[in-house]
Amino acid sequence: MPHASDTRQRIIDAVLRIIGQDGIAAVTNRRIAKEAGVSLGSVTYHFATQHELLRESLLHFVGEETRHFTALADACSDERFDIGQAAEVVAQVAGGNAFDSRHIAPFELYVQAGRDERLRAAAAECFAAYDLLATRILTHLGVPDPERLAGAAVALVFGQQLRRLATGAPAEDLVDTLLVLTKLTPTQTP
């Protein structure tokens, strides 16, 4: 018999898949139960409202992203960190060449946070982790005033990611865009 936390996690994972595949409007308790392989009653037992379900899904995503980006930021503390390493980190952030439902769901959740102020604190937590990573990278690259520019770097990443999502543009465009921010060209990388 699955543990309650396992069931809850399967429900959250299913919600993120559904959101990424078909949007927030497609999140119904029946579909969640089917995707998660749990009973319909389990969905309502673990999540009393749609808001709670979306909030917990966003918080779960945020928790994973925060851990991931904090680890990347910690890895950027090496004094020998250079533009080549920065490009590698940016490529990791870009997440490869394909957008799957896991890459699409956050965009949907962030838009939903724009509509529902109860979700904004969770979204702000994730953007703080993005800003920390951007600040560390920019600091190690010697970019002046990295804290002030971190938000712009994060906005560039999100804009490029959204562009990739909408047009199928390659991930390399994101790396090139961030290199422009640091006033370096891709040919100057080691």
GROMACS .gro file of C-alpha atoms in nm:
model
  190
    1MET     CA    1   0.000   0.000   0.000
    2PRO     CA    2   0.151   0.336  -0.101
    3HIS     CA    3   0.242   0.584   0.169
    4ALA     CA    4   0.031   0.903   0.186
    5SER     CA    5   0.330   1.121   0.091
    6ASP     CA    6   0.393   0.898  -0.214
    7THR     CA    7   0.031   0.938  -0.322
    8ARG     CA    8   0.048   1.312  -0.269
    9GLN     CA    9   0.368   1.330  -0.476
   10ARG     CA   10   0.215   1.124  -0.757
   11ILE     CA   11  -0.079   1.365  -0.763
   12ILE     CA   12   0.151   1.669  -0.779
   13ASP     CA   13   0.361   1.510  -1.055
   14ALA     CA   14   0.042   1.435  -1.249
   15VAL     CA   15  -0.078   1.794  -1.210
   16LEU     CA   16   0.251   1.927  -1.346
   17ARG     CA   17   0.233   1.688  -1.643
   18ILE     CA   18  -0.127   1.786  -1.718
   19ILE     CA   19  -0.049   2.157  -1.692
   20GLY     CA   20   0.248   2.116  -1.923
   21GLN     CA   21   0.051   1.913  -2.176
   22ASP     CA   22  -0.283   2.091  -2.185
   23GLY     CA   23  -0.279   2.392  -1.950
   24ILE     CA   24  -0.432   2.468  -1.614
   25ALA     CA   25  -0.787   2.447  -1.748
   26ALA     CA   26  -0.729   2.075  -1.813
   27VAL     CA   27  -0.659   2.005  -1.446
   28THR     CA   28  -0.963   1.812  -1.325
   29ASN     CA   29  -0.979   1.570  -1.036
   30ARG     CA   30  -1.075   1.283  -1.269
   31ARG     CA   31  -0.783   1.347  -1.501
   32ILE     CA   32  -0.543   1.384  -1.209
   33ALA     CA   33  -0.660   1.055  -1.061
   34LYS     CA   34  -0.616   0.879  -1.394
   35GLU     CA   35  -0.270   1.032  -1.461
   36ALA     CA   36  -0.150   0.964  -1.106
   37GLY     CA   37  -0.298   0.615  -1.088
   38VAL     CA   38  -0.490   0.695  -0.770
   39SER     CA   39  -0.854   0.695  -0.674
   40LEU     CA   40  -1.063   1.006  -0.729
   41GLY     CA   41  -1.115   1.024  -0.353
   42SER     CA   42  -0.739   1.040  -0.299
   43VAL     CA   43  -0.718   1.361  -0.498
   44THR     CA   44  -0.981   1.536  -0.289
   45TYR     CA   45  -0.847   1.384   0.033
   46HIS     CA   46  -0.499   1.531  -0.025
   47PHE     CA   47  -0.612   1.859  -0.184
   48ALA     CA   48  -0.939   2.015  -0.076
   49THR     CA   49  -0.943   2.289  -0.340
   50GLN     CA   50  -0.812   2.362  -0.688
   51HIS     CA   51  -0.616   2.655  -0.544
   52GLU     CA   52  -0.444   2.427  -0.293
   53LEU     CA   53  -0.360   2.181  -0.569
   54LEU     CA   54  -0.207   2.451  -0.791
   55ARG     CA   55  -0.026   2.615  -0.500
   56GLU     CA   56   0.128   2.287  -0.384
   57SER     CA   57   0.227   2.198  -0.740
   58LEU     CA   58   0.394   2.537  -0.783
   59LEU     CA   59   0.564   2.505  -0.444
   60HIS     CA   60   0.690   2.158  -0.536
   61PHE     CA   61   0.828   2.288  -0.863
   62VAL     CA   62   0.976   2.589  -0.682
   63GLY     CA   63   1.140   2.362  -0.425
   64GLU     CA   64   1.303   2.154  -0.697
   65GLU     CA   65   1.409   2.461  -0.895
   66THR     CA   66   1.542   2.636  -0.585
   67ARG     CA   67   1.752   2.333  -0.489
   68HIS     CA   68   1.877   2.294  -0.846
   69PHE     CA   69   1.963   2.660  -0.899
   70THR     CA   70   2.112   2.702  -0.553
   71ALA     CA   71   2.341   2.406  -0.625
   72LEU     CA   72   2.437   2.564  -0.957
   73ALA     CA   73   2.501   2.896  -0.781
   74ASP     CA   74   2.718   2.722  -0.521
   75ALA     CA   75   2.917   2.562  -0.802
   76CYS     CA   76   2.983   2.911  -0.937
   77SER     CA   77   3.184   3.004  -0.629
   78ASP     CA   78   3.510   2.871  -0.771
   79GLU     CA   79   3.760   3.153  -0.819
   80ARG     CA   80   3.856   3.006  -1.157
   81PHE     CA   81   3.500   3.042  -1.287
   82ASP     CA   82   3.518   3.183  -1.640
   83ILE     CA   83   3.298   3.260  -1.938
   84GLY     CA   84   3.321   2.900  -2.061
   85GLN     CA   85   3.189   2.771  -1.731
   86ALA     CA   86   2.921   3.039  -1.737
   87ALA     CA   87   2.813   2.919  -2.081
   88GLU     CA   88   2.791   2.561  -1.946
   89VAL     CA   89   2.572   2.673  -1.655
   90VAL     CA   90   2.348   2.870  -1.890
   91ALA     CA   91   2.318   2.564  -2.113
   92GLN     CA   92   2.209   2.362  -1.807
   93VAL     CA   93   1.952   2.630  -1.726
   94ALA     CA   94   1.830   2.617  -2.086
   95GLY     CA   95   1.750   2.252  -2.027
   96GLY     CA   96   1.852   2.099  -2.357
   97ASN     CA   97   1.685   2.119  -2.694
   98ALA     CA   98   1.334   1.985  -2.632
   99PHE     CA   99   1.050   2.141  -2.442
  100ASP     CA  100   0.848   1.872  -2.273
  101SER     CA  101   0.555   1.914  -2.036
  102ARG     CA  102   0.797   1.955  -1.745
  103HIS     CA  103   0.948   2.264  -1.911
  104ILE     CA  104   0.613   2.411  -2.011
  105ALA     CA  105   0.429   2.374  -1.678
  106PRO     CA  106   0.626   2.648  -1.498
  107PHE     CA  107   0.525   2.907  -1.758
  108GLU     CA  108   0.161   2.816  -1.702
  109LEU     CA  109   0.203   2.832  -1.325
  110TYR     CA  110   0.379   3.169  -1.337
  111VAL     CA  111   0.100   3.311  -1.553
  112GLN     CA  112  -0.150   3.170  -1.304
  113ALA     CA  113   0.043   3.341  -1.023
  114GLY     CA  114  -0.013   3.664  -1.212
  115ARG     CA  115  -0.387   3.598  -1.192
  116ASP     CA  116  -0.393   3.464  -0.837
  117GLU     CA  117  -0.205   3.667  -0.578
  118ARG     CA  118  -0.216   3.371  -0.338
  119LEU     CA  119   0.040   3.198  -0.565
  120ARG     CA  120   0.275   3.495  -0.596
  121ALA     CA  121   0.483   3.425  -0.285
  122ALA     CA  122   0.571   3.080  -0.422
  123ALA     CA  123   0.666   3.230  -0.759
  124ALA     CA  124   0.875   3.500  -0.588
  125GLU     CA  125   1.069   3.231  -0.400
  126CYS     CA  126   1.167   3.065  -0.726
  127PHE     CA  127   1.269   3.391  -0.891
  128ALA     CA  128   1.486   3.468  -0.587
  129ALA     CA  129   1.679   3.145  -0.658
  130TYR     CA  130   1.713   3.243  -1.025
  131ASP     CA  131   1.839   3.588  -0.919
  132LEU     CA  132   2.093   3.434  -0.682
  133LEU     CA  133   2.234   3.218  -0.959
  134ALA     CA  134   2.247   3.511  -1.202
  135THR     CA  135   2.417   3.731  -0.941
  136ARG     CA  136   2.685   3.470  -0.874
  137ILE     CA  137   2.757   3.414  -1.241
  138LEU     CA  138   2.770   3.785  -1.317
  139THR     CA  139   2.993   3.848  -1.012
  140HIS     CA  140   3.244   3.583  -1.119
  141LEU     CA  141   3.248   3.722  -1.471
  142GLY     CA  142   3.337   4.065  -1.334
  143VAL     CA  143   3.016   4.232  -1.455
  144PRO     CA  144   2.966   4.559  -1.266
  145ASP     CA  145   2.668   4.582  -1.029
  146PRO     CA  146   2.565   4.216  -1.061
  147GLU     CA  147   2.279   4.237  -0.808
  148ARG     CA  148   2.110   4.509  -1.011
  149LEU     CA  149   2.159   4.323  -1.340
  150ALA     CA  150   2.052   3.980  -1.209
  151GLY     CA  151   1.684   4.050  -1.266
  152ALA     CA  152   1.755   4.157  -1.624
  153ALA     CA  153   1.957   3.840  -1.684
  154VAL     CA  154   1.676   3.627  -1.544
  155ALA     CA  155   1.424   3.814  -1.759
  156LEU     CA  156   1.642   3.745  -2.064
  157VAL     CA  157   1.651   3.376  -1.978
  158PHE     CA  158   1.275   3.362  -1.940
  159GLY     CA  159   1.216   3.562  -2.254
  160GLN     CA  160   1.449   3.337  -2.454
  161GLN     CA  161   1.291   3.028  -2.302
  162LEU     CA  162   0.946   3.155  -2.396
  163ARG     CA  163   1.075   3.230  -2.745
  164ARG     CA  164   1.216   2.876  -2.767
  165LEU     CA  165   0.884   2.737  -2.653
  166ALA     CA  166   0.687   2.939  -2.907
  167THR     CA  167   0.922   2.911  -3.206
  168GLY     CA  168   1.144   2.609  -3.150
  169ALA     CA  169   1.456   2.831  -3.149
  170PRO     CA  170   1.768   2.644  -3.035
  171ALA     CA  171   1.901   2.665  -2.678
  172GLU     CA  172   2.226   2.811  -2.809
  173ASP     CA  173   2.041   3.138  -2.873
  174LEU     CA  174   1.998   3.170  -2.496
  175VAL     CA  175   2.369   3.128  -2.432
  176ASP     CA  176   2.450   3.386  -2.699
  177THR     CA  177   2.200   3.633  -2.552
  178LEU     CA  178   2.352   3.607  -2.206
  179LEU     CA  179   2.701   3.644  -2.343
  180VAL     CA  180   2.587   3.972  -2.499
  181LEU     CA  181   2.474   4.084  -2.153
  182THR     CA  182   2.828   4.035  -2.026
  183LYS     CA  183   2.957   4.238  -2.324
  184LEU     CA  184   3.142   3.938  -2.460
  185THR     CA  185   3.088   3.763  -2.788
  186PRO     CA  186   3.071   3.385  -2.827
  187THR     CA  187   3.404   3.393  -3.009
  188GLN     CA  188   3.572   3.521  -2.692
  189THR     CA  189   3.490   3.208  -2.496
  190PRO     CA  190   3.787   2.985  -2.410
   0.00000   0.00000   0.00000
